[in-house]
């Protein structure tokens, strides 16, 4: 059976479908409206595809050049730049400020607007899976131990190392941040327990029991609203867990209390030092209320954290809703988001199909299948199946892949950014600017990156899909 590599973008409004023969990008505009927006032959043996939200920026990694990151403006079909790394690229993560490239023993942080390398995290524990997670506010999480589920949080925006969390006893298999970046969900190689931690202080917020048998977690993702967590594995069941808002609030209050307690302790130390060398009376009077305020706030918050709430936080919760898949053993990637203002569970399977399920945020339970989209078809359109016909679909004819090419080995000790060969531009605007046909300058690369990144995120925005009358202005 031909397998397909499926991947959602950051806000679940787009889906990439990669096979041995081609790459396709689809926009998810509605429950029954999945439209192809880009297609490309897979002559380069692409193996990693990431799209930045609904922008025109797509990054690719191929098997022919596993240490090269290609940046593409897919709507104009133009290469922006190529970045070379010391070893094979295992994972790429993006948000609107940062681009993260994960290698086996290092992580490189770029400014996504000019691709300047801001920081490199070297000599990390071997991360052969390329496991890492990037939040929308640029918190970066990655494993730091091969024998246990210990991870580290790094602030990729301020370039500062954060706390270390021992999430599991066995090595990690999945990491994901909530949309706000306040929570981090983890799963280990066993796949029986999923834990949620507070990013501010590293305290465990909730623990979910997925099952008793060991499984391989294929997808772990928060809902777009942040109040649900979805997990899929190599079994036939997809689990959806509900985040307890009270537990999150309690842990966040405790984090604030800890900060207040530290402030109170610092004020007391300052007061003790002031007592050794008595200052003027006005300063003594002003130092006492600061210390007392910190202590009062710490006590007030601590009184809210009853033992029953703490026990609820650490209790193992069962799934709030489930989906029974037609076949176990296949890789399924999940997304829980609003489609045309209705909450829907999207499941993309490696068999090339996208399944749309109903999700009831009030009652939970079993999720009803609403629509099935066949994304294996011809490039010109998407084949939509009726539910009664889904059981009759035939497997695609296997495609013979060419012999794998020898992987290029780079002896570079650092990241190398290469500008691609320029494409001739005979437009009127190009003639006025006097563009030359030599290699792309840094300013030109910057303009192309900004042009690709700053595309409006709304599919119906006229600036992204302009009317025919003004299309010639570009």
Coordinates of C-alpha atoms in Angstrom, one line a residue:
X1 CA 0.0 0.0 0.0
X2 CA 1.2 3.5 -0.9
X3 CA 1.7 5.5 2.3
X4 CA 1.4 9.3 2.6
X5 CA 3.0 11.7 5.0
X6 CA 0.3 14.0 6.4
X7 CA 1.0 17.2 8.3
X8 CA -1.1 20.1 9.5
X9 CA 0.1 23.7 9.7
X10 CA 0.2 25.6 13.0
X11 CA -3.5 26.7 13.0
X12 CA -4.9 23.5 11.4
X13 CA -6.2 25.4 8.3
X14 CA -3.9 23.7 5.9
X15 CA -2.7 20.1 5.3
X16 CA 0.3 18.9 3.4
X17 CA 0.2 15.5 1.7
X18 CA 3.5 13.9 0.7
X19 CA 4.0 10.7 -1.3
X20 CA 6.7 9.1 -3.3
X21 CA 5.3 10.8 -6.4
X22 CA 4.4 14.3 -5.3
X23 CA 3.7 17.0 -2.7
X24 CA 0.3 18.7 -2.4
X25 CA -1.0 21.4 -0.2
X26 CA -4.7 21.7 0.7
X27 CA -6.6 24.4 2.4
X28 CA -9.4 23.3 4.8
X29 CA -12.1 25.9 4.3
X30 CA -15.0 23.9 5.4
X31 CA -16.3 20.5 6.4
X32 CA -17.0 19.6 2.8
X33 CA -14.5 22.0 1.2
X34 CA -10.9 20.8 1.0
X35 CA -9.2 22.5 -1.9
X36 CA -5.8 21.9 -3.4
X37 CA -3.7 25.0 -3.6
X38 CA -0.2 23.7 -4.6
X39 CA 1.2 20.6 -6.3
X40 CA 4.8 19.6 -6.9
X41 CA 6.4 16.5 -8.3
X42 CA 8.6 14.7 -5.7
X43 CA 11.6 14.3 -7.9
X44 CA 13.9 15.4 -5.1
X45 CA 12.7 12.8 -2.6
X46 CA 11.2 15.3 -0.2
X47 CA 10.8 13.9 3.4
X48 CA 10.0 17.0 5.6
X49 CA 7.4 19.6 4.7
X50 CA 6.3 22.5 6.9
X51 CA 4.1 25.5 6.0
X52 CA 4.0 28.7 8.1
X53 CA 0.3 29.2 9.0
X54 CA -1.6 30.3 5.8
X55 CA 1.4 32.2 4.4
X56 CA 3.2 31.4 1.2
X57 CA 6.3 30.2 3.0
X58 CA 7.1 26.5 2.9
X59 CA 10.3 24.8 4.0
X60 CA 11.4 21.5 2.5
X61 CA 14.1 18.9 3.4
X62 CA 15.0 16.2 0.8
X63 CA 16.7 12.8 1.0
X64 CA 19.1 13.9 -1.7
X65 CA 20.4 16.7 0.6
X66 CA 19.4 15.8 4.1
X67 CA 21.4 18.6 5.7
X68 CA 19.9 21.3 3.5
X69 CA 16.8 23.4 4.4
X70 CA 15.1 24.8 1.3
X71 CA 12.8 27.8 1.8
X72 CA 10.1 28.2 -0.9
X73 CA 7.5 30.9 -1.8
X74 CA 5.1 28.3 -3.2
X75 CA 2.6 30.7 -4.7
X76 CA 5.3 32.3 -6.9
X77 CA 7.2 29.0 -7.2
X78 CA 10.4 30.7 -6.2
X79 CA 13.2 29.5 -4.0
X80 CA 14.2 32.0 -1.3
X81 CA 17.3 30.5 0.2
X82 CA 19.0 27.3 1.2
X83 CA 20.5 26.6 4.6
X84 CA 23.1 23.9 5.2
X85 CA 23.9 22.3 8.5
X86 CA 26.6 20.1 9.9
X87 CA 24.5 16.9 9.9
X88 CA 21.1 15.6 8.9
X89 CA 18.0 17.7 9.6
X90 CA 15.5 15.7 11.7
X91 CA 12.8 18.2 12.5
X92 CA 11.8 21.8 11.6
X93 CA 9.5 24.0 13.7
X94 CA 8.2 27.5 13.0
X95 CA 6.2 30.3 14.3
X96 CA 5.9 34.0 13.2
X97 CA 9.2 35.0 15.0
X98 CA 11.5 31.9 15.0
X99 CA 12.5 28.9 12.9
X100 CA 14.0 26.0 14.7
X101 CA 16.1 23.3 13.1
X102 CA 16.7 20.2 15.2
X103 CA 19.7 17.9 14.5
X104 CA 20.7 14.8 16.3
X105 CA 23.0 16.6 18.7
X106 CA 22.3 20.3 18.3
X107 CA 19.4 22.8 17.8
X108 CA 19.7 26.0 15.7
X109 CA 17.4 29.0 16.2
X110 CA 16.9 31.5 13.4
X111 CA 15.1 34.8 13.0
X112 CA 12.5 33.7 10.5
X113 CA 12.4 37.2 8.8
X114 CA 16.0 37.2 7.6
X115 CA 17.2 33.6 8.6
X116 CA 20.0 34.9 10.6
X117 CA 21.1 32.4 13.2
X118 CA 20.5 33.8 16.7
X119 CA 21.6 30.9 18.8
X120 CA 22.8 27.3 18.7
X121 CA 22.2 24.8 21.5
X122 CA 25.1 22.4 21.2
X123 CA 26.1 19.1 22.8
X124 CA 22.6 18.0 23.7
X125 CA 21.7 14.4 24.5
X126 CA 21.5 12.4 21.2
X127 CA 18.0 13.1 19.9
X128 CA 17.7 10.6 17.0
X129 CA 13.9 11.2 16.6
X130 CA 14.4 15.0 16.3
X131 CA 11.9 15.4 19.1
X132 CA 11.1 19.1 20.0
X133 CA 8.2 21.4 20.3
X134 CA 7.9 25.2 19.7
X135 CA 5.0 27.3 21.1
X136 CA 3.5 30.3 19.4
X137 CA 5.2 32.6 22.0
X138 CA 8.6 30.9 21.2
X139 CA 9.0 28.5 24.1
X140 CA 11.2 25.6 23.0
X141 CA 11.1 22.1 24.6
X142 CA 13.4 19.2 23.9
X143 CA 14.7 16.0 25.6
X144 CA 17.9 16.1 27.5
X145 CA 18.3 12.5 28.5
X146 CA 18.3 9.2 26.5
X147 CA 17.3 7.0 29.4
X148 CA 14.5 9.0 31.1
X149 CA 11.8 11.5 30.1
X150 CA 13.7 14.6 31.2
X151 CA 13.2 17.7 29.1
X152 CA 14.4 21.3 29.1
X153 CA 12.5 24.5 28.3
X154 CA 14.3 27.2 26.4
X155 CA 13.1 30.7 25.7
X156 CA 13.8 31.1 22.0
X157 CA 12.6 34.7 22.0
X158 CA 14.9 36.0 24.8
X159 CA 17.5 33.2 24.1
X160 CA 17.6 32.1 27.8
X161 CA 17.6 28.6 29.2
X162 CA 14.7 27.8 31.4
X163 CA 13.8 25.0 33.8
X164 CA 14.4 21.2 33.5
X165 CA 11.4 18.9 34.0
X166 CA 11.5 15.2 34.7
X167 CA 8.2 14.3 32.9
X168 CA 8.5 10.5 32.8
X169 CA 10.7 7.6 33.9
X170 CA 11.2 6.4 30.3
X171 CA 12.3 8.3 27.2
X172 CA 9.9 10.8 25.7
X173 CA 8.0 10.1 22.5
X174 CA 5.8 13.2 22.1
X175 CA 5.8 16.9 23.1
X176 CA 3.4 19.7 22.4
X177 CA 2.6 23.2 23.8
X178 CA -0.9 24.7 24.3
X179 CA -1.7 27.6 21.9
X180 CA -1.0 30.1 24.7
X181 CA 2.3 28.4 25.6
X182 CA 1.3 28.1 29.2
X183 CA 1.0 24.3 29.2
X184 CA 3.2 21.5 27.9
X185 CA 1.9 18.0 27.3
X186 CA 4.2 15.0 27.2
X187 CA 4.1 11.2 26.5
X188 CA 6.8 8.6 27.0
X189 CA 7.7 5.6 24.9
X190 CA 5.3 3.4 26.8
X191 CA 2.4 5.7 25.8
X192 CA 0.1 4.7 28.7
X193 CA 0.2 8.0 30.6
X194 CA 0.0 11.6 29.2
X195 CA 1.0 14.4 31.5
X196 CA 0.4 18.1 31.4
X197 CA 2.8 20.6 33.0
X198 CA 2.8 24.3 33.8
X199 CA 5.5 26.1 31.8
X200 CA 5.9 28.8 34.5
X201 CA 7.0 26.5 37.4
X202 CA 7.2 23.0 35.9
X203 CA 4.5 21.6 38.2
X204 CA 2.3 18.8 36.9
X205 CA -1.2 20.0 36.2
X206 CA -3.0 16.9 35.1
X207 CA -2.3 13.3 34.3
X208 CA -4.3 11.3 31.8
X209 CA -4.6 7.5 31.5
X210 CA -4.6 6.5 27.8
X211 CA -4.6 2.8 28.5
X212 CA -2.7 -0.1 30.1
X213 CA -0.9 -1.5 27.1
X214 CA 2.2 0.1 25.7
X215 CA 1.7 1.9 22.4
X216 CA 3.5 4.2 20.0
X217 CA 2.1 7.8 20.2
X218 CA 1.7 9.1 16.7
X219 CA 0.1 12.5 17.4
X220 CA -0.3 14.6 20.5
X221 CA -1.9 18.0 20.1
X222 CA -3.9 20.6 22.0
X223 CA -7.2 22.0 20.6
X224 CA -7.0 25.4 19.0
X225 CA -8.8 26.8 22.1
X226 CA -6.4 25.0 24.5
X227 CA -9.1 23.3 26.6
X228 CA -8.8 19.8 25.1
X229 CA -5.9 17.5 24.3
X230 CA -6.0 14.9 21.6
X231 CA -3.8 11.8 21.3
X232 CA -3.6 9.1 18.6
X233 CA -1.4 6.0 18.6
X234 CA -1.0 2.8 16.6
X235 CA -4.2 1.4 18.1
X236 CA -7.7 1.9 16.7
X237 CA -8.7 4.5 19.3
X238 CA -8.2 8.3 19.3
X239 CA -8.5 9.8 22.8
X240 CA -9.6 13.3 23.6
X241 CA -8.9 14.6 27.1
X242 CA -10.4 17.7 28.8
X243 CA -8.1 20.2 30.5
X244 CA -9.3 21.1 34.0
X245 CA -9.4 24.9 34.0
X246 CA -9.5 24.9 37.9
X247 CA -6.4 22.8 38.1
X248 CA -4.6 25.1 35.7
X249 CA -5.7 28.1 37.7
X250 CA -4.5 26.5 41.0
X251 CA -1.1 25.8 39.6
X252 CA -0.7 29.2 38.1
X253 CA -1.8 30.8 41.5
X254 CA 0.8 28.7 43.2
X255 CA 3.5 29.9 40.7
X256 CA 2.5 33.5 41.5
X257 CA 2.7 32.6 45.2
X258 CA 6.2 31.3 44.8
X259 CA 7.3 34.5 43.1
X260 CA 5.6 36.5 45.9
X261 CA 7.3 34.4 48.6
X262 CA 10.7 34.9 46.9
X263 CA 10.0 38.6 46.8
X264 CA 9.0 38.5 50.5
X265 CA 12.2 36.7 51.4
X266 CA 14.3 39.2 49.5
X267 CA 12.6 42.1 51.3
X268 CA 13.2 40.5 54.7
X269 CA 16.9 40.0 53.8
X270 CA 17.1 43.6 52.8
X271 CA 15.4 44.7 56.0
X272 CA 17.9 42.6 58.1
X273 CA 20.8 44.2 56.3
X274 CA 19.3 47.6 56.9
X275 CA 18.9 46.8 60.6
X276 CA 22.7 46.2 60.9
X277 CA 23.3 49.7 59.6
X278 CA 20.2 51.7 60.6
X279 CA 19.0 54.0 57.8
X280 CA 16.8 57.0 58.2
X281 CA 13.4 56.4 59.8
X282 CA 11.6 57.1 56.5
X283 CA 13.3 54.2 54.8
X284 CA 12.6 51.8 57.7
X285 CA 8.9 52.7 57.5
X286 CA 8.8 52.1 53.7
X287 CA 10.6 48.7 53.9
X288 CA 8.2 47.0 56.2
X289 CA 5.0 47.2 54.1
X290 CA 6.8 45.7 51.1
X291 CA 7.7 42.6 53.0
X292 CA 4.3 42.3 54.6
X293 CA 2.5 42.6 51.3
X294 CA 4.5 39.7 49.8
X295 CA 3.8 37.5 52.8
X296 CA 0.1 38.4 52.9
X297 CA -0.3 37.5 49.2
X298 CA 1.6 34.3 49.5
X299 CA -0.6 33.2 52.4
X300 CA -3.8 34.2 50.6
X301 CA -2.9 32.1 47.5
X302 CA -1.8 29.2 49.6
X303 CA -5.2 29.2 51.4
X304 CA -6.8 28.6 48.0
X305 CA -4.8 25.5 47.3
X306 CA -6.8 22.9 49.3
X307 CA -5.6 19.4 49.5
X308 CA -8.6 18.2 47.6
X309 CA -7.6 20.4 44.6
X310 CA -4.0 19.1 44.7
X311 CA -5.3 15.5 44.7
X312 CA -7.5 16.3 41.7
X313 CA -4.6 17.7 39.9
X314 CA -2.5 14.6 40.4
X315 CA -5.4 12.2 39.7
X316 CA -5.4 10.2 36.5
X317 CA -8.3 11.3 34.3
X318 CA -9.9 9.2 31.6
X319 CA -10.7 10.3 28.1
X320 CA -13.5 12.8 27.6
X321 CA -14.3 11.7 24.0
X322 CA -13.1 8.9 21.7
X323 CA -13.0 8.0 18.0
X324 CA -12.9 4.4 16.8
X325 CA -10.8 4.1 13.7
X326 CA -11.5 1.7 10.9
X327 CA -8.0 0.2 11.0
X328 CA -5.3 -0.1 13.6
X329 CA -1.6 0.1 12.9
X330 CA -1.7 3.2 10.6
X331 CA -0.3 6.6 11.5
X332 CA -3.0 9.2 12.2
X333 CA -2.4 12.9 12.7
X334 CA -5.1 14.8 14.6
X335 CA -6.3 18.4 14.9
X336 CA -9.2 19.8 17.0
X337 CA -10.3 23.1 15.7
X338 CA -13.2 25.2 14.5
X339 CA -14.2 24.7 10.9
X340 CA -16.8 27.3 9.8
X341 CA -17.4 28.1 13.5
X342 CA -18.1 24.5 14.4
X343 CA -15.8 22.4 16.6
X344 CA -14.5 19.5 14.5
X345 CA -12.0 16.8 15.0
X346 CA -9.8 16.3 11.9
X347 CA -7.9 13.0 11.5
X348 CA -5.4 12.7 8.6
X349 CA -4.3 9.1 7.9
X350 CA -1.3 7.8 6.1
X351 CA -3.6 6.0 3.8
X352 CA -4.2 9.4 2.1
X353 CA -7.7 10.2 3.6
X354 CA -8.8 13.1 5.8
X355 CA -11.7 12.2 8.2
X356 CA -13.9 14.9 9.7
X357 CA -15.6 14.1 12.9
X358 CA -18.2 15.9 15.0
X359 CA -17.1 16.9 18.5
X360 CA -19.4 17.8 21.4
X361 CA -17.5 20.0 23.9
X362 CA -20.3 19.6 26.5
X363 CA -21.1 15.9 26.5
X364 CA -18.0 14.3 24.9
X365 CA -18.5 10.6 24.2
X366 CA -18.1 9.0 20.8
X367 CA -17.4 11.3 17.9
X368 CA -19.6 10.9 14.8
X369 CA -18.0 10.7 11.4
X370 CA -19.3 13.5 9.1
X371 CA -17.1 13.5 6.0
X372 CA -14.3 11.8 4.3
X373 CA -11.9 13.4 1.8
X374 CA -9.7 11.3 -0.5
X375 CA -6.4 13.3 -1.0
X376 CA -4.7 10.6 -3.1
X377 CA -6.4 11.6 -6.4
X378 CA -5.4 13.5 -9.4
X379 CA -3.7 16.9 -9.0
X380 CA -6.6 18.8 -10.5
X381 CA -9.2 18.1 -7.7
X382 CA -10.0 16.4 -4.5
X383 CA -12.2 13.4 -4.5
X384 CA -15.0 13.6 -1.9
X385 CA -16.5 10.3 -0.8
X386 CA -19.9 9.6 0.5
X387 CA -19.8 7.7 3.8
X388 CA -21.6 4.7 2.3
X389 CA -18.9 4.5 -0.4
X390 CA -15.9 4.8 1.9
X391 CA -15.9 1.0 2.6
X392 CA -15.7 0.4 -1.2
X393 CA -12.6 2.5 -1.9
X394 CA -9.7 0.5 -3.4
X395 CA -6.1 0.8 -2.4
X396 CA -3.9 2.9 -4.7
X397 CA -1.6 1.0 -7.0
X398 CA 1.9 0.8 -5.4
X399 CA 4.5 3.2 -7.0
X400 CA 8.0 1.9 -7.6
X401 CA 10.4 4.3 -6.1
X402 CA 13.8 5.0 -7.6
X403 CA 16.9 3.8 -6.0
X404 CA 17.9 6.0 -3.1
X405 CA 20.7 8.4 -3.9
X406 CA 23.8 8.7 -1.8
X407 CA 23.3 11.2 1.1
X408 CA 25.4 14.2 0.9
X409 CA 27.8 14.6 3.8
X410 CA 28.6 18.1 4.9
X411 CA 31.9 18.9 6.5
X412 CA 30.8 22.4 7.5
X413 CA 31.3 23.2 11.1
X414 CA 28.5 25.8 11.1
X415 CA 25.3 26.7 9.4
X416 CA 25.8 28.0 5.8
X417 CA 23.0 30.1 4.1
X418 CA 23.1 30.0 0.4
X419 CA 21.1 32.1 -2.0
X420 CA 19.6 30.3 -5.0
X421 CA 20.2 31.2 -8.6
X422 CA 18.0 34.1 -9.5
X423 CA 15.0 33.7 -11.8
X424 CA 14.6 36.3 -14.6
X425 CA 12.0 38.9 -13.7
X426 CA 10.8 40.8 -16.8
X427 CA 8.0 42.6 -15.0
X428 CA 7.5 46.3 -15.3
X429 CA 8.3 46.8 -11.6
X430 CA 11.5 44.9 -12.0
X431 CA 12.6 47.0 -14.9
X432 CA 11.9 50.2 -12.9
X433 CA 13.9 48.9 -9.9
X434 CA 16.8 47.9 -12.2
X435 CA 17.1 44.4 -10.8
X436 CA 20.2 42.6 -12.0
X437 CA 20.5 38.9 -12.8
X438 CA 23.3 38.3 -10.4
X439 CA 23.1 36.4 -7.1
X440 CA 20.3 37.4 -4.7
X441 CA 21.4 40.1 -2.2
X442 CA 20.6 39.9 1.5
X443 CA 18.0 42.7 1.1
X444 CA 16.3 40.8 -1.8
X445 CA 16.2 37.7 0.3
X446 CA 14.8 39.7 3.2
X447 CA 12.1 41.1 0.9
X448 CA 11.2 37.6 -0.4
X449 CA 11.0 36.2 3.1
X450 CA 8.8 39.1 4.3
X451 CA 6.6 38.7 1.2
X452 CA 6.2 35.0 2.0
X453 CA 5.6 35.3 5.7
X454 CA 3.4 38.4 5.8
X455 CA 0.7 36.8 3.6
X456 CA -2.7 37.4 5.4
X457 CA -3.9 34.4 7.3
X458 CA -7.5 34.6 6.3
X459 CA -8.4 32.6 3.2
X460 CA -11.1 35.1 2.2
X461 CA -8.8 38.2 2.6
X462 CA -8.7 40.1 -0.7
X463 CA -5.0 40.9 -0.2
X464 CA -4.2 37.2 -0.4
X465 CA -6.7 36.3 -3.2
X466 CA -7.2 39.6 -5.0
X467 CA -10.0 40.2 -7.5
X468 CA -9.1 39.9 -11.1
X469 CA -9.4 43.6 -11.6
X470 CA -6.4 44.3 -9.3
X471 CA -4.4 41.2 -9.8
X472 CA -2.0 42.9 -12.2
X473 CA -0.7 45.2 -9.4
X474 CA 1.5 42.6 -7.9

